[in-house]
Tab-separated table of C-alpha atoms in Angstrom:
chain	number	residue	atom	x	y	z
A	929	MET	CA	-0.468	2.487	14.111
A	930	VAL	CA	2.925	2.610	12.371
A	931	ARG	CA	3.431	1.045	8.941
A	932	ILE	CA	6.641	-0.628	7.798
A	933	ARG	CA	7.362	-1.257	4.111
A	934	PRO	CA	10.184	-3.809	3.829
A	935	ARG	CA	12.489	-3.072	0.923
A	936	GLY	CA	12.086	-5.643	-1.794
A	937	GLY	CA	9.390	-7.244	0.347
A	938	ARG	CA	12.061	-8.842	2.527
A	939	LEU	CA	13.222	-8.604	6.146
A	940	ASP	CA	16.404	-10.225	7.351
A	941	ALA	CA	16.143	-12.121	10.621
A	942	ALA	CA	17.646	-9.276	12.663
A	943	GLN	CA	15.134	-6.773	11.254
A	944	ALA	CA	12.200	-9.105	11.934
A	945	ALA	CA	13.348	-9.726	15.500
A	946	GLY	CA	13.873	-6.000	15.963
A	947	ILE	CA	10.345	-5.195	14.812
A	948	ALA	CA	8.957	-7.762	17.249
A	949	ASP	CA	10.897	-6.154	20.098
A	950	LEU	CA	9.772	-2.646	19.131
A	951	ALA	CA	6.121	-3.753	18.942
A	952	ALA	CA	6.382	-5.160	22.472
A	953	ARG	CA	8.090	-2.060	23.890
A	954	TYR	CA	6.265	0.754	22.131
A	955	GLY	CA	2.997	-0.742	20.845
A	956	ASN	CA	0.383	-3.096	22.208
A	957	GLY	CA	2.371	-6.107	21.021
A	958	LEU	CA	0.210	-6.782	17.952
A	959	ILE	CA	1.568	-6.722	14.407
A	960	ASP	CA	-0.545	-6.715	11.232
A	961	LEU	CA	0.379	-8.282	7.896
A	962	THR	CA	-1.439	-6.200	5.291
A	963	SER	CA	-2.792	-6.898	1.811
A	964	ARG	CA	0.024	-4.681	0.483
A	965	ALA	CA	2.720	-6.892	2.013
A	966	ASN	CA	3.483	-4.348	4.713
A	967	LEU	CA	3.623	-4.682	8.484
A	968	GLN	CA	1.831	-2.451	10.969
A	969	ILE	CA	2.707	-2.005	14.623
A	970	ARG	CA	-0.467	-1.283	16.567
A	971	GLY	CA	-1.234	0.619	19.750
A	972	VAL	CA	1.516	3.236	19.471
A	973	GLY	CA	0.911	6.286	21.680
A	974	ASP	CA	2.252	9.807	21.219
A	975	GLU	CA	5.101	9.344	23.711
A	976	ALA	CA	6.115	5.982	22.250
A	977	TYR	CA	6.214	7.202	18.657
A	978	PRO	CA	9.627	8.981	18.657
A	979	PRO	CA	11.616	6.092	20.199
A	980	LEU	CA	9.814	3.636	17.922
A	981	ILE	CA	10.835	5.647	14.859
A	982	ASP	CA	14.411	5.791	16.167
A	983	GLY	CA	14.356	2.017	16.533
A	984	LEU	CA	13.104	1.519	12.974
A	985	ALA	CA	15.836	3.857	11.722
A	986	ASP	CA	18.449	1.751	13.520
A	987	LEU	CA	17.080	-1.274	11.643
A	988	ALA	CA	17.446	0.565	8.288
A	989	LEU	CA	13.694	0.445	7.713
A	990	LEU	CA	12.966	4.132	7.149
A	991	ASP	CA	12.999	6.261	4.003
A	992	GLN	CA	14.463	9.747	3.852
A	993	ASP	CA	10.978	11.273	4.139
A	994	SER	CA	7.310	10.305	4.250
A	995	GLU	CA	6.728	11.196	0.584
A	996	THR	CA	9.422	8.768	-0.553
A	997	GLU	CA	7.993	6.048	1.686
A	998	ALA	CA	4.461	6.601	0.380
A	999	GLN	CA	5.602	6.352	-3.234
A	1000	ARG	CA	7.617	3.165	-2.608
A	1001	ASN	CA	4.536	0.957	-2.902
A	1002	ILE	CA	5.885	-2.188	-4.551
A	1003	LEU	CA	4.646	-5.775	-4.327
A	1004	VAL	CA	7.266	-8.423	-5.038
A	1005	THR	CA	6.661	-12.084	-5.785
A	1006	PRO	CA	7.970	-14.051	-2.793
A	1007	PHE	CA	8.996	-17.032	-4.927
A	1008	TRP	CA	12.097	-15.500	-6.493
A	1009	THR	CA	15.460	-17.248	-6.444
A	1010	PRO	CA	18.858	-15.571	-5.964
A	1011	ASP	CA	19.764	-15.950	-9.643
A	1012	ASP	CA	16.692	-14.289	-11.176
A	1013	ASP	CA	15.855	-10.649	-11.952
A	1014	THR	CA	13.398	-9.961	-9.137
A	1015	PRO	CA	15.622	-8.485	-6.381
A	1016	LEU	CA	17.489	-6.286	-8.857
A	1017	LEU	CA	14.266	-5.072	-10.497
A	1018	ALA	CA	12.768	-4.252	-7.094
A	1019	ALA	CA	15.842	-2.311	-5.981
A	1020	GLU	CA	16.055	-0.453	-9.294
A	1021	LEU	CA	12.364	0.484	-9.143
A	1022	GLU	CA	12.730	1.686	-5.545
A	1023	ARG	CA	15.616	3.949	-6.545
A	1024	ALA	CA	13.713	5.294	-9.549
A	1025	LEU	CA	10.656	6.118	-7.450
A	1026	ALA	CA	12.804	7.804	-4.809
A	1027	GLY	CA	14.211	10.079	-7.490
A	1028	ALA	CA	10.861	10.922	-9.073
A	1029	SER	CA	8.248	13.516	-8.090
A	1030	LEU	CA	5.074	11.864	-9.289
A	1031	ASP	CA	2.512	12.785	-6.606
A	1032	LEU	CA	0.781	9.425	-6.973
A	1033	PRO	CA	-2.316	8.554	-4.913
A	1034	THR	CA	-1.594	6.782	-1.636
A	1035	LYS	CA	-2.827	3.390	-2.823
A	1036	PHE	CA	-1.233	3.518	-6.283
A	1037	GLY	CA	1.234	0.666	-6.520
A	1038	PHE	CA	3.511	-1.531	-8.601
A	1039	ALA	CA	3.901	-5.308	-8.793
A	1040	ILE	CA	6.985	-7.280	-9.818
A	1041	ASP	CA	5.488	-10.641	-10.709
A	1042	ASP	CA	8.145	-12.033	-13.013
A	1043	GLY	CA	8.073	-15.747	-12.189
A	1044	GLY	CA	7.014	-18.652	-14.379
A	1045	GLU	CA	3.407	-18.082	-13.267
A	1046	ARG	CA	1.713	-14.898	-12.115
A	1047	VAL	CA	0.996	-15.085	-8.388
A	1048	LEU	CA	0.093	-11.434	-7.732
A	1049	THR	CA	-2.838	-11.029	-10.145
A	1050	GLY	CA	-5.337	-11.020	-7.279
A	1051	ALA	CA	-3.367	-8.383	-5.375
A	1052	SER	CA	-3.874	-4.668	-5.815
A	1053	ALA	CA	-1.406	-3.003	-8.201
A	1054	ASP	CA	-1.626	-0.418	-10.979
A	1055	ILE	CA	1.511	-1.155	-13.003
A	1056	ARG	CA	2.806	-4.700	-13.369
A	1057	ILE	CA	6.147	-6.103	-14.499
A	1058	GLU	CA	5.523	-9.698	-15.610
A	1059	ARG	CA	6.765	-12.448	-17.910
A	1060	ASP	CA	5.290	-12.980	-21.347
A	1061	ARG	CA	4.607	-16.392	-22.817
A	1062	ASN	CA	8.074	-16.505	-24.325
A	1063	ARG	CA	9.696	-15.817	-20.935
A	1064	GLY	CA	10.552	-12.236	-21.841
A	1065	LEU	CA	9.565	-9.283	-19.666
A	1066	LEU	CA	6.545	-7.078	-20.224
A	1067	VAL	CA	5.135	-4.009	-18.513
A	1068	ARG	CA	1.351	-3.877	-18.259
A	1069	ALA	CA	-1.098	-1.268	-17.024
A	1070	ASP	CA	-3.634	-2.828	-14.698
A	1071	GLY	CA	-6.958	-3.134	-16.499
A	1072	THR	CA	-5.384	-4.117	-19.825
A	1073	ARG	CA	-5.054	-7.678	-21.029
A	1074	ARG	CA	-1.725	-7.250	-22.796
A	1075	GLY	CA	1.446	-5.343	-22.094
A	1076	ARG	CA	4.489	-3.939	-23.832
A	1077	SER	CA	7.448	-6.260	-24.316
A	1078	VAL	CA	10.585	-4.781	-22.790
A	1079	SER	CA	14.200	-5.685	-22.328
A	1080	ARG	CA	15.595	-6.127	-18.846
A	1081	GLY	CA	17.128	-2.669	-19.019
A	1082	GLU	CA	13.888	-1.015	-20.164
A	1083	ALA	CA	11.464	-2.485	-17.619
A	1084	VAL	CA	11.753	0.112	-14.855
A	1085	ASP	CA	11.904	3.068	-17.262
A	1086	ILE	CA	8.692	1.956	-18.979
A	1087	ALA	CA	6.980	1.321	-15.642
A	1088	LEU	CA	7.907	4.853	-14.549
A	1089	ALA	CA	6.741	6.268	-17.882
A	1090	LEU	CA	3.356	4.616	-17.333
A	1091	ALA	CA	3.107	6.245	-13.911
A	1092	GLU	CA	4.045	9.633	-15.386
A	1093	TRP	CA	1.401	9.221	-18.107
A	1094	TYR	CA	-1.208	8.321	-15.471
A	1095	VAL	CA	-0.521	11.568	-13.589
A	1096	ALA	CA	-0.280	13.714	-16.737
A	1097	SER	CA	-3.557	12.325	-18.111
A	1098	GLY	CA	-5.470	13.265	-14.969
A	1099	GLY	CA	-5.596	9.969	-13.116
A	1100	ALA	CA	-4.339	11.516	-9.888
A	1101	LYS	CA	-6.769	14.448	-9.948
A	1102	GLY	CA	-10.201	14.751	-8.397
A	1103	GLU	CA	-11.362	11.377	-7.123
A	1104	LYS	CA	-7.908	9.887	-7.852
A	1105	ARG	CA	-9.010	6.769	-9.657
A	1106	ARG	CA	-6.752	3.745	-9.800
A	1107	MET	CA	-5.189	2.779	-13.136
A	1108	ALA	CA	-7.872	0.256	-14.168
A	1109	ALA	CA	-10.687	2.694	-13.346
A	1110	HIS	CA	-8.843	5.494	-15.136
A	1111	LEU	CA	-8.626	3.411	-18.314
A	1112	ALA	CA	-12.204	2.189	-17.981
A	1113	GLY	CA	-13.289	5.818	-17.651
A	1114	GLY	CA	-12.000	6.647	-21.128
A	1115	ALA	CA	-8.294	7.397	-20.723
A	1116	SER	CA	-6.290	5.986	-23.633
A	1117	LEU	CA	-2.725	4.789	-23.353
A	1118	PRO	CA	-0.297	6.363	-25.819
A	1119	GLN	CA	0.969	4.066	-28.538
A	1120	SER	CA	4.455	4.042	-27.008
A	1121	LEU	CA	3.133	2.383	-23.826
A	1122	ARG	CA	0.822	-0.126	-25.452
A	1123	GLY	CA	1.755	-3.640	-26.450
A	1124	ASP	CA	0.426	-6.962	-27.635
A	1125	ALA	CA	2.446	-9.285	-25.392
A	1126	GLU	CA	0.302	-11.683	-23.385
A	1127	PRO	CA	1.432	-12.480	-19.846
A	1128	VAL	CA	2.053	-16.021	-18.644
A	1129	ALA	CA	-0.789	-17.925	-17.062
A	1130	ARG	CA	-2.105	-17.022	-13.655
A	1131	SER	CA	-1.340	-19.472	-10.868
A	1132	ALA	CA	-3.745	-20.800	-8.299
A	1133	ASP	CA	-3.817	-18.797	-5.082
A	1134	PRO	CA	-0.794	-19.793	-2.951
A	1135	VAL	CA	-1.494	-21.772	0.214
A	1136	PRO	CA	0.657	-22.615	3.228
A	1137	GLY	CA	3.258	-25.264	2.519
A	1138	LEU	CA	6.830	-25.939	1.497
A	1139	TYR	CA	8.099	-24.345	-1.701
A	1140	PRO	CA	11.539	-24.437	-3.347
A	1141	THR	CA	12.298	-21.077	-1.725
A	1142	GLY	CA	11.063	-21.910	1.794
A	1143	GLY	CA	8.038	-22.435	4.007
A	1144	LEU	CA	4.935	-20.304	3.445
A	1145	VAL	CA	2.880	-19.831	6.628
A	1146	GLY	CA	-0.265	-17.841	7.294
A	1147	VAL	CA	-1.485	-15.721	10.171
A	1148	ALA	CA	-5.207	-15.790	10.943
A	1149	PHE	CA	-6.799	-12.504	9.827
A	1150	GLY	CA	-3.335	-11.101	9.248
A	1151	GLN	CA	-2.547	-10.218	12.872
A	1152	MET	CA	0.011	-11.818	15.174
A	1153	PRO	CA	1.477	-11.159	18.611
A	1154	HIS	CA	5.073	-9.987	18.684
A	1155	GLN	CA	6.186	-13.379	20.037
A	1156	THR	CA	5.130	-15.035	16.765
A	1157	LEU	CA	7.261	-12.723	14.635
A	1158	SER	CA	10.164	-13.224	17.021
A	1159	HIS	CA	9.726	-16.989	16.735
A	1160	LEU	CA	9.718	-16.834	12.922
A	1161	ALA	CA	12.816	-14.637	12.949
A	1162	GLY	CA	14.613	-17.316	14.915
A	1163	CYS	CA	13.732	-20.011	12.362
A	1164	THR	CA	15.216	-18.504	9.224
A	1165	GLN	CA	17.720	-16.094	7.685
A	1166	ALA	CA	15.004	-13.872	6.238
A	1167	LEU	CA	11.246	-13.458	5.833
A	1168	ARG	CA	9.533	-12.468	2.597
A	1169	MET	CA	6.254	-10.584	2.918
A	1170	THR	CA	3.213	-11.401	0.790
A	1171	PRO	CA	-0.167	-9.749	0.103
A	1172	TRP	CA	-1.971	-12.916	1.284
A	1173	ARG	CA	-1.358	-12.365	5.012
A	1174	MET	CA	1.295	-15.038	4.820
A	1175	VAL	CA	5.070	-14.896	5.137
A	1176	LEU	CA	7.673	-17.051	3.467
A	1177	ALA	CA	10.503	-18.207	5.712
A	1178	GLU	CA	13.517	-18.510	3.415
A	1179	GLY	CA	15.261	-21.849	3.118
A	1180	MET	CA	12.924	-23.769	5.423
A	1181	HIS	CA	12.669	-27.496	4.714
A	1182	GLU	CA	10.133	-28.108	7.478
A	1183	MET	CA	7.111	-25.958	8.174
A	1184	PRO	CA	7.554	-23.513	11.064
A	1185	ARG	CA	5.249	-24.330	13.967
A	1186	GLY	CA	3.498	-22.019	16.378
A	1187	ALA	CA	0.122	-21.580	18.010
A	1188	ASP	CA	-0.634	-18.480	15.964
A	1189	LEU	CA	0.544	-19.813	12.602
A	1190	VAL	CA	-1.655	-21.285	9.872
A	1191	THR	CA	0.235	-24.180	8.296
A	1192	ASP	CA	-2.642	-26.344	7.004
A	1193	PRO	CA	-3.653	-25.405	3.421
A	1194	ASN	CA	-7.215	-26.471	4.286
A	1195	ASP	CA	-7.512	-24.331	7.424
A	1196	PRO	CA	-10.912	-22.531	7.358
A	1197	ALA	CA	-9.195	-19.299	8.426
A	1198	LEU	CA	-7.729	-19.044	4.907
A	1199	ARG	CA	-11.226	-18.723	3.441
A	1200	VAL	CA	-12.021	-15.546	5.331
A	1201	ILE	CA	-10.725	-11.981	5.114
A	1202	ALA	CA	-11.543	-9.680	8.005
A	1203	CYS	CA	-10.366	-6.180	8.868
A	1204	SER	CA	-9.336	-5.155	12.371
A	1205	GLY	CA	-12.912	-4.350	13.315
A	1206	ALA	CA	-14.194	-2.973	16.595
A	1207	PRO	CA	-12.854	-2.162	19.113
A	1208	ARG	CA	-9.488	-2.069	17.346
A	1209	CYS	CA	-10.679	0.384	14.662
A	1210	ARG	CA	-12.710	3.494	15.435
A	1211	GLU	CA	-14.406	3.360	12.010
A	1212	ALA	CA	-15.747	-0.175	12.488
A	1213	HIS	CA	-19.334	-0.920	13.472
A	1214	ALA	CA	-18.716	-4.513	14.608
A	1215	ASP	CA	-16.141	-7.005	15.850
A	1216	THR	CA	-15.401	-8.485	12.449
A	1217	ARG	CA	-12.827	-11.032	13.540
A	1218	ALA	CA	-14.997	-12.634	16.186
A	1219	LEU	CA	-17.762	-13.096	13.620
A	1220	ALA	CA	-15.349	-14.294	10.919
A	1221	SER	CA	-13.951	-16.941	13.267
A	1222	VAL	CA	-17.422	-18.360	13.812
A	1223	LEU	CA	-18.440	-18.269	10.143
A	1224	ALA	CA	-15.199	-19.584	8.609
A	1225	SER	CA	-16.095	-23.271	8.897
A	1226	PHE	CA	-19.326	-22.688	6.947
A	1227	VAL	CA	-17.532	-21.262	3.897
A	1228	PRO	CA	-16.827	-23.855	1.153
A	1229	ALA	CA	-13.182	-24.587	0.420
A	1230	ASP	CA	-13.366	-22.906	-2.994
A	1231	ALA	CA	-15.111	-19.749	-1.754
A	1232	ARG	CA	-14.041	-16.601	0.060
A	1233	LEU	CA	-15.861	-14.525	2.665
A	1234	HIS	CA	-14.912	-10.896	3.364
A	1235	VAL	CA	-16.128	-9.344	6.620
A	1236	SER	CA	-15.633	-5.574	6.707
A	1237	GLY	CA	-16.265	-3.302	9.668
A	1238	CYS	CA	-17.321	-0.441	7.404
A	1239	ALA	CA	-17.853	0.350	3.720
A	1240	LYS	CA	-14.215	1.347	3.126
A	1241	GLY	CA	-13.096	-2.266	2.691
A	1242	CYS	CA	-9.554	-1.640	3.939
A	1243	ALA	CA	-8.681	-5.322	4.311
A	1244	HIS	CA	-9.682	-6.292	0.767
A	1245	SER	CA	-10.467	-3.983	-2.123
A	1246	GLY	CA	-11.371	-6.761	-4.543
A	1247	SER	CA	-14.326	-9.040	-5.038
A	1248	ALA	CA	-15.288	-11.981	-2.819
A	1249	ASP	CA	-17.937	-14.677	-3.133
A	1250	VAL	CA	-19.683	-13.110	-0.148
A	1251	THR	CA	-18.950	-9.746	1.450
A	1252	LEU	CA	-20.460	-8.660	4.761
A	1253	VAL	CA	-20.305	-4.934	5.498
A	1254	ALA	CA	-21.101	-3.743	9.005
A	1255	SER	CA	-23.146	-0.592	9.471
A	1256	SER	CA	-25.061	1.065	12.286
A	1257	ASP	CA	-28.100	-0.958	11.145
A	1258	GLY	CA	-26.427	-4.374	11.017
A	1259	PHE	CA	-24.641	-6.240	8.226
A	1260	ASP	CA	-25.211	-5.783	4.493
A	1261	LEU	CA	-24.629	-8.909	2.394
A	1262	ILE	CA	-23.114	-8.636	-1.101
A	1263	ARG	CA	-22.652	-11.587	-3.432
A	1264	ARG	CA	-19.728	-11.824	-5.856
A	1265	GLY	CA	-18.760	-8.207	-5.340
A	1266	THR	CA	-16.936	-5.676	-3.222
A	1267	THR	CA	-17.907	-3.424	-0.330
A	1268	ARG	CA	-18.867	-0.830	-2.939
A	1269	ASP	CA	-21.499	-2.983	-4.662
A	1270	VAL	CA	-25.245	-3.137	-4.005
A	1271	PRO	CA	-26.241	-5.560	-1.215
A	1272	VAL	CA	-28.783	-8.317	-1.784
A	1273	MET	CA	-29.703	-8.240	1.919
A	1274	ARG	CA	-29.466	-5.494	4.527
A	1275	GLY	CA	-29.674	-5.198	8.284
A	1276	LEU	CA	-28.603	-8.734	9.178
A	1277	THR	CA	-27.635	-9.166	12.810
A	1278	ARG	CA	-24.749	-11.190	14.143
A	1279	SER	CA	-27.288	-13.586	15.611
A	1280	ASP	CA	-28.993	-13.951	12.207
A	1281	LEU	CA	-25.732	-14.950	10.556
A	1282	ILE	CA	-24.625	-17.362	13.263
A	1283	ALA	CA	-28.049	-19.022	13.623
A	1284	ASN	CA	-28.510	-19.368	9.842
A	1285	PRO	CA	-25.054	-19.589	8.276
A	1286	SER	CA	-26.539	-21.079	5.095
A	1287	VAL	CA	-27.718	-17.561	4.219
A	1288	LEU	CA	-24.076	-16.734	3.429
A	1289	MET	CA	-23.683	-18.983	0.438
A	1290	GLY	CA	-27.294	-19.083	-0.723
A	1291	GLY	CA	-27.568	-18.829	-4.477
A	1292	ARG	CA	-23.919	-19.724	-4.993
């Protein structure tokens, strides 16, 4: 599996088409959209890896080294317009991270969520650049309710200072807790990085549809064949990645169509999160996607089901109304929690869940 982190969360049409071609030639033709707004080319063998990397370099999609790439973990709101601060902030933050030696944990990340509403609050990030209620910028450590008001020119410097404080205060040592857990564990922000600015309201979770910036389309369980990405590349000038296993096709005034695309905001597939599962992942104890496909229609429209092939919860680190975790003994069922929480039921079989789907939402 080879991960691609688009700069600024955006691929131009030529890059998207190039990735589709590389996935067909050097992988198994399947491409993942991840919860970190990255892409992953699957099924890459040892012999195919070098020419694939050369191809990604030709598309200007590689960093100077793996450490720089790992540190460039930035989520960007897909709803920015050409005249706002988002692209410039993203590029400035990327440059700052490339020039820093922070040794951050692999999953430590940043979010630039500076629109009129916050759309990335449900996505994993440790340091957030957002708007305050007066439309100014603020920088906020994840796990705190308020952030520090900053000028446009200060935003990236303060975000980097927060990351440096996190490392210096021991957040990256030992079990390498994320920012929110580090603060909850007793770490105290210095006065210079605190603030009392409240961020703007959180938006409802985005759904497929037309937006002022383009057409937002989903991919069931976040995986598509290379032909689908090639098709999308031919429909638009650029694609913006999201952490919701959806992509935004810039400038579209009609929804893109395709057999593998989710365009209906009420599609049951949007209610379910599932990891790759067996046999696609060696860690998984079950075929999560086959089960998720069957159970999706039984999940209420306002609820979310997470089906995980193991306790790691790679596809979704947050809470869900119902979480199913596969093990060697069957499925554990967790209500309103994560894969790390205590199950209310253990050892459920696939047949149990399919024959009695009401067990999923019982007590909700």
